[in-house]
Amino acid sequence: MASRYDRAITVFSPDGHLFQVEYAQEAVKKGSTAVGIRGTDIVVLGVEKKSVAKLQDERTVRKICALDDHVCMAFAGLTADARVVINRSRVECQSYKLTVEDPVTVEYITRFIATLKQKYTQSNGRRPFGISALIVGFDDDGIPRLYQTDPSGTYHAWKANAIGRSAKTVREFLEKNYTEDAIANDSEAIKLAIRALLEVVQSGGKNIELAIIRRHQPLKMFSAKEIELQVTEIEKEKEEAEKKKSKKTT
Amino acid sequence: MAATFFGEVVKAPCRAGTEDQEEEEEGRRETAEDREVRRQLARKREVRLFRRQTKTSLEVSLLEKYPCSKFIIAIGNNAVAFLSSFVMNSGVWEEVGCAKLWNEWCRTTDTTHLSPAEAFCVFYHLKSSPSVLLCQCSCYVAEDQQYQWLEKVFGSCARKNMQVTLLTCRHVTDYKTSESISSLHFPFLKALKTQNFKEPPCCSLLEQPNIVHDLPAAVLSYCQVWKIPAVLYLCYTDVMKLDLITVEAFKPILSSRSLKGLVKNIPQSTEILKKLMTTNEIQSNIYT
């Protein structure tokens, strides 16, 4: 049944599916995991780093990109599609600033990206963008925001979410562990993001990249050392928690 | 004449028989050229069993030359990676034969210089226990070649006291279920066994409609007909390329009777598997 309705983007199947859009969502699952967390005074983006070939310059393989000083995004899916979306969003951020003399709100730029993606699900001869994005930032009112977009062009606000391979596992972890205590302060929110990624990342801290935005501060990328420190702290806390548990049972 | 959904007009077959039938039959009669083309194609698609070291063909079937009590067959790159990391690294295995075949799935039209990755099924036996045979099949065996493969490998070997274990992967869209795919956690393992296989499998059985395809189906059917105890462990995954999570989904099989005793160092095997994965992953930059 699918084979008759899944080639052209502009054709609905009899039961209402747009197969090309659904297949684009499968392409997203081929990208490595990205997680976004909205804290009280901080927003955190964590990604699983893609392994880089020996001769490849690591700096050119980036999953977290700044769209403006106060907004950044992480994506999962087709690298080239992401590059196009990021370039257009960056231009839009500056164009908006020049026209309106205010920086974009996180919701505005998310809506821009989502509208762009939706256009490509309704045009003949084009295919949908094969990426999902997590967009984080602070608006002028100081409220932290996290939005997620997907290839169909929908966008939603989230408290915490994950995209890419093993996103389901990470989302389940977040549903269990995202509590008011867990985001009580900045370092707890950062640890939650790292713990969520450690559920699915193969080789621990050295395959994680982390970025945070604090209120009225620019994007900060964590260095490998800082991430290692966080991972060591998390492992210590885990050991202590297990020791406490075993003491209680004895 | 009949019209299809898209409005094309096609000639509907007529059982009554018309004058046109004679013309059609003439067209269908084979010429010498057709026969020659068919012969050449059959030769191209022949499954050849030989020893790579000596480049000599095997005169009898593989299992007649190397009778075995345990035959483990891995079909597909994930299953092959699993056996390579967990089983082949835990002992000394000697190559005893190789089945070379060409079909349209091979990336080359040159049937003489085929690379092992594309067109070979390699057979090994354990040096310390030669009755344990292993097959690594990373190529696709087409439908018309499956019978030849079975004949060349199993032939008319003694079918008693032999147990066959098959490992393969399929895309999760092949899994027939009334639940929505989004509610499933993949990859997951399912088993399908022949009537004579009495051991409990290492995972749940594949539910109805329990349909299997390609070479694993051919081998299982053969084993069912010849009353050979056989079990197929089928991993349903959403990633058909070589993938660590998919390969690790086969781990429950390590506790089965056929693999117990063959796997010694699991942590080392996991390291070897990770290395295998990283070499593969780095090549592709399409997805981030």
mmCIF file with all atom_site columns, N, CA and C in Angstrom, chain A residues 62-86:
data_model
loop_
_atom_site.group_PDB
_atom_site.id
_atom_site.type_symbol
_atom_site.label_atom_id
_atom_site.label_alt_id
_atom_site.label_comp_id
_atom_site.label_asym_id
_atom_site.label_entity_id
_atom_site.label_seq_id
_atom_site.pdbx_PDB_ins_code
_atom_site.Cartn_x
_atom_site.Cartn_y
_atom_site.Cartn_z
_atom_site.occupancy
_atom_site.B_iso_or_equiv
_atom_site.pdbx_formal_charge
_atom_site.auth_seq_id
_atom_site.auth_comp_id
_atom_site.auth_asym_id
_atom_site.auth_atom_id
_atom_site.pdbx_PDB_model_num
ATOM 1  N N  . ARG A 1 62 ? 29.941 19.951 14.091 1.00 0.00 ? 62 ARG A N  1
ATOM 2  C CA . ARG A 1 62 ? 29.266 20.558 15.249 1.00 0.00 ? 62 ARG A CA 1
ATOM 3  C C  . ARG A 1 62 ? 27.777 20.257 15.203 1.00 0.00 ? 62 ARG A C  1
ATOM 4  N N  . LYS A 1 63 ? 27.229 19.893 16.380 1.00 0.00 ? 63 LYS A N  1
ATOM 5  C CA . LYS A 1 63 ? 25.793 19.660 16.449 1.00 0.00 ? 63 LYS A CA 1
ATOM 6  C C  . LYS A 1 63 ? 25.076 20.808 17.140 1.00 0.00 ? 63 LYS A C  1
ATOM 7  N N  . ILE A 1 64 ? 25.816 21.625 17.887 1.00 0.00 ? 64 ILE A N  1
ATOM 8  C CA . ILE A 1 64 ? 25.194 22.742 18.591 1.00 0.00 ? 64 ILE A CA 1
ATOM 9  C C  . ILE A 1 64 ? 25.662 24.021 17.906 1.00 0.00 ? 64 ILE A C  1
ATOM 10 N N  . CYS A 1 65 ? 24.695 24.847 17.485 1.00 0.00 ? 65 CYS A N  1
ATOM 11 C CA . CYS A 1 65 ? 25.072 26.075 16.770 1.00 0.00 ? 65 CYS A CA 1
ATOM 12 C C  . CYS A 1 65 ? 24.320 27.249 17.357 1.00 0.00 ? 65 CYS A C  1
ATOM 13 N N  . ALA A 1 66 ? 24.986 28.383 17.432 1.00 0.00 ? 66 ALA A N  1
ATOM 14 C CA . ALA A 1 66 ? 24.320 29.597 17.905 1.00 0.00 ? 66 ALA A CA 1
ATOM 15 C C  . ALA A 1 66 ? 23.575 30.214 16.728 1.00 0.00 ? 66 ALA A C  1
ATOM 16 N N  . LEU A 1 67 ? 22.333 30.619 16.973 1.00 0.00 ? 67 LEU A N  1
ATOM 17 C CA . LEU A 1 67 ? 21.574 31.314 15.926 1.00 0.00 ? 67 LEU A CA 1
ATOM 18 C C  . LEU A 1 67 ? 21.684 32.829 16.136 1.00 0.00 ? 67 LEU A C  1
ATOM 19 N N  . ASP A 1 68 ? 21.813 33.207 17.406 1.00 0.00 ? 68 ASP A N  1
ATOM 20 C CA . ASP A 1 68 ? 22.017 34.606 17.751 1.00 0.00 ? 68 ASP A CA 1
ATOM 21 C C  . ASP A 1 68 ? 22.709 34.582 19.107 1.00 0.00 ? 68 ASP A C  1
ATOM 22 N N  . ASP A 1 69 ? 22.945 35.749 19.701 1.00 0.00 ? 69 ASP A N  1
ATOM 23 C CA . ASP A 1 69 ? 23.665 35.751 20.988 1.00 0.00 ? 69 ASP A CA 1
ATOM 24 C C  . ASP A 1 69 ? 22.874 35.057 22.081 1.00 0.00 ? 69 ASP A C  1
ATOM 25 N N  . HIS A 1 70 ? 21.557 35.066 21.969 1.00 0.00 ? 70 HIS A N  1
ATOM 26 C CA . HIS A 1 70 ? 20.732 34.577 23.073 1.00 0.00 ? 70 HIS A CA 1
ATOM 27 C C  . HIS A 1 70 ? 19.946 33.312 22.704 1.00 0.00 ? 70 HIS A C  1
ATOM 28 N N  . VAL A 1 71 ? 20.175 32.791 21.508 1.00 0.00 ? 71 VAL A N  1
ATOM 29 C CA . VAL A 1 71 ? 19.437 31.597 21.049 1.00 0.00 ? 71 VAL A CA 1
ATOM 30 C C  . VAL A 1 71 ? 20.432 30.623 20.432 1.00 0.00 ? 71 VAL A C  1
ATOM 31 N N  . CYS A 1 72 ? 20.273 29.348 20.778 1.00 0.00 ? 72 CYS A N  1
ATOM 32 C CA . CYS A 1 72 ? 21.094 28.370 20.068 1.00 0.00 ? 72 CYS A CA 1
ATOM 33 C C  . CYS A 1 72 ? 20.273 27.123 19.808 1.00 0.00 ? 72 CYS A C  1
ATOM 34 N N  . MET A 1 73 ? 20.766 26.292 18.918 1.00 0.00 ? 73 MET A N  1
ATOM 35 C CA . MET A 1 73 ? 20.009 25.084 18.600 1.00 0.00 ? 73 MET A CA 1
ATOM 36 C C  . MET A 1 73 ? 20.911 23.879 18.405 1.00 0.00 ? 73 MET A C  1
ATOM 37 N N  . ALA A 1 74 ? 20.351 22.719 18.701 1.00 0.00 ? 74 ALA A N  1
ATOM 38 C CA . ALA A 1 74 ? 21.012 21.442 18.420 1.00 0.00 ? 74 ALA A CA 1
ATOM 39 C C  . ALA A 1 74 ? 20.086 20.692 17.477 1.00 0.00 ? 74 ALA A C  1
ATOM 40 N N  . PHE A 1 75 ? 20.653 19.899 16.571 1.00 0.00 ? 75 PHE A N  1
ATOM 41 C CA . PHE A 1 75 ? 19.826 19.191 15.606 1.00 0.00 ? 75 PHE A CA 1
ATOM 42 C C  . PHE A 1 75 ? 20.213 17.721 15.556 1.00 0.00 ? 75 PHE A C  1
ATOM 43 N N  . ALA A 1 76 ? 19.337 16.948 14.958 1.00 0.00 ? 76 ALA A N  1
ATOM 44 C CA . ALA A 1 76 ? 19.647 15.539 14.696 1.00 0.00 ? 76 ALA A CA 1
ATOM 45 C C  . ALA A 1 76 ? 19.101 15.210 13.321 1.00 0.00 ? 76 ALA A C  1
ATOM 46 N N  . GLY A 1 77 ? 19.896 14.567 12.499 1.00 0.00 ? 77 GLY A N  1
ATOM 47 C CA . GLY A 1 77 ? 19.436 14.172 11.175 1.00 0.00 ? 77 GLY A CA 1
ATOM 48 C C  . GLY A 1 77 ? 20.461 14.505 10.108 1.00 0.00 ? 77 GLY A C  1
ATOM 49 N N  . LEU A 1 78 ? 19.984 14.880 8.947  1.00 0.00 ? 78 LEU A N  1
ATOM 50 C CA . LEU A 1 78 ? 20.869 15.136 7.809  1.00 0.00 ? 78 LEU A CA 1
ATOM 51 C C  . LEU A 1 78 ? 21.690 16.405 8.030  1.00 0.00 ? 78 LEU A C  1
ATOM 52 N N  . THR A 1 79 ? 23.004 16.246 7.976  1.00 0.00 ? 79 THR A N  1
ATOM 53 C CA . THR A 1 79 ? 23.911 17.367 8.257  1.00 0.00 ? 79 THR A CA 1
ATOM 54 C C  . THR A 1 79 ? 23.694 18.518 7.292  1.00 0.00 ? 79 THR A C  1
ATOM 55 N N  . ALA A 1 80 ? 23.586 18.198 6.029  1.00 0.00 ? 80 ALA A N  1
ATOM 56 C CA . ALA A 1 80 ? 23.486 19.261 5.021  1.00 0.00 ? 80 ALA A CA 1
ATOM 57 C C  . ALA A 1 80 ? 22.188 20.042 5.170  1.00 0.00 ? 80 ALA A C  1
ATOM 58 N N  . ASP A 1 81 ? 21.096 19.341 5.457  1.00 0.00 ? 81 ASP A N  1
ATOM 59 C CA . ASP A 1 81 ? 19.812 20.032 5.667  1.00 0.00 ? 81 ASP A CA 1
ATOM 60 C C  . ASP A 1 81 ? 19.911 20.979 6.858  1.00 0.00 ? 81 ASP A C  1
ATOM 61 N N  . ALA A 1 82 ? 20.598 20.538 7.902  1.00 0.00 ? 82 ALA A N  1
ATOM 62 C CA . ALA A 1 82 ? 20.755 21.371 9.093  1.00 0.00 ? 82 ALA A CA 1
ATOM 63 C C  . ALA A 1 82 ? 21.514 22.648 8.753  1.00 0.00 ? 82 ALA A C  1
ATOM 64 N N  . ARG A 1 83 ? 22.529 22.512 7.929  1.00 0.00 ? 83 ARG A N  1
ATOM 65 C CA . ARG A 1 83 ? 23.335 23.675 7.559  1.00 0.00 ? 83 ARG A CA 1
ATOM 66 C C  . ARG A 1 83 ? 22.462 24.725 6.874  1.00 0.00 ? 83 ARG A C  1
ATOM 67 N N  . VAL A 1 84 ? 21.596 24.275 5.979  1.00 0.00 ? 84 VAL A N  1
ATOM 68 C CA . VAL A 1 84 ? 20.712 25.198 5.246  1.00 0.00 ? 84 VAL A CA 1
ATOM 69 C C  . VAL A 1 84 ? 19.765 25.891 6.212  1.00 0.00 ? 84 VAL A C  1
ATOM 70 N N  . VAL A 1 85 ? 19.172 25.122 7.119  1.00 0.00 ? 85 VAL A N  1
ATOM 71 C CA . VAL A 1 85 ? 18.206 25.689 8.074  1.00 0.00 ? 85 VAL A CA 1
ATOM 72 C C  . VAL A 1 85 ? 18.904 26.680 8.990  1.00 0.00 ? 85 VAL A C  1
ATOM 73 N N  . ILE A 1 86 ? 20.098 26.310 9.464  1.00 0.00 ? 86 ILE A N  1
ATOM 74 C CA . ILE A 1 86 ? 20.830 27.198 10.382 1.00 0.00 ? 86 ILE A CA 1
ATOM 75 C C  . ILE A 1 86 ? 21.189 28.493 9.674  1.00 0.00 ? 86 ILE A C  1
#
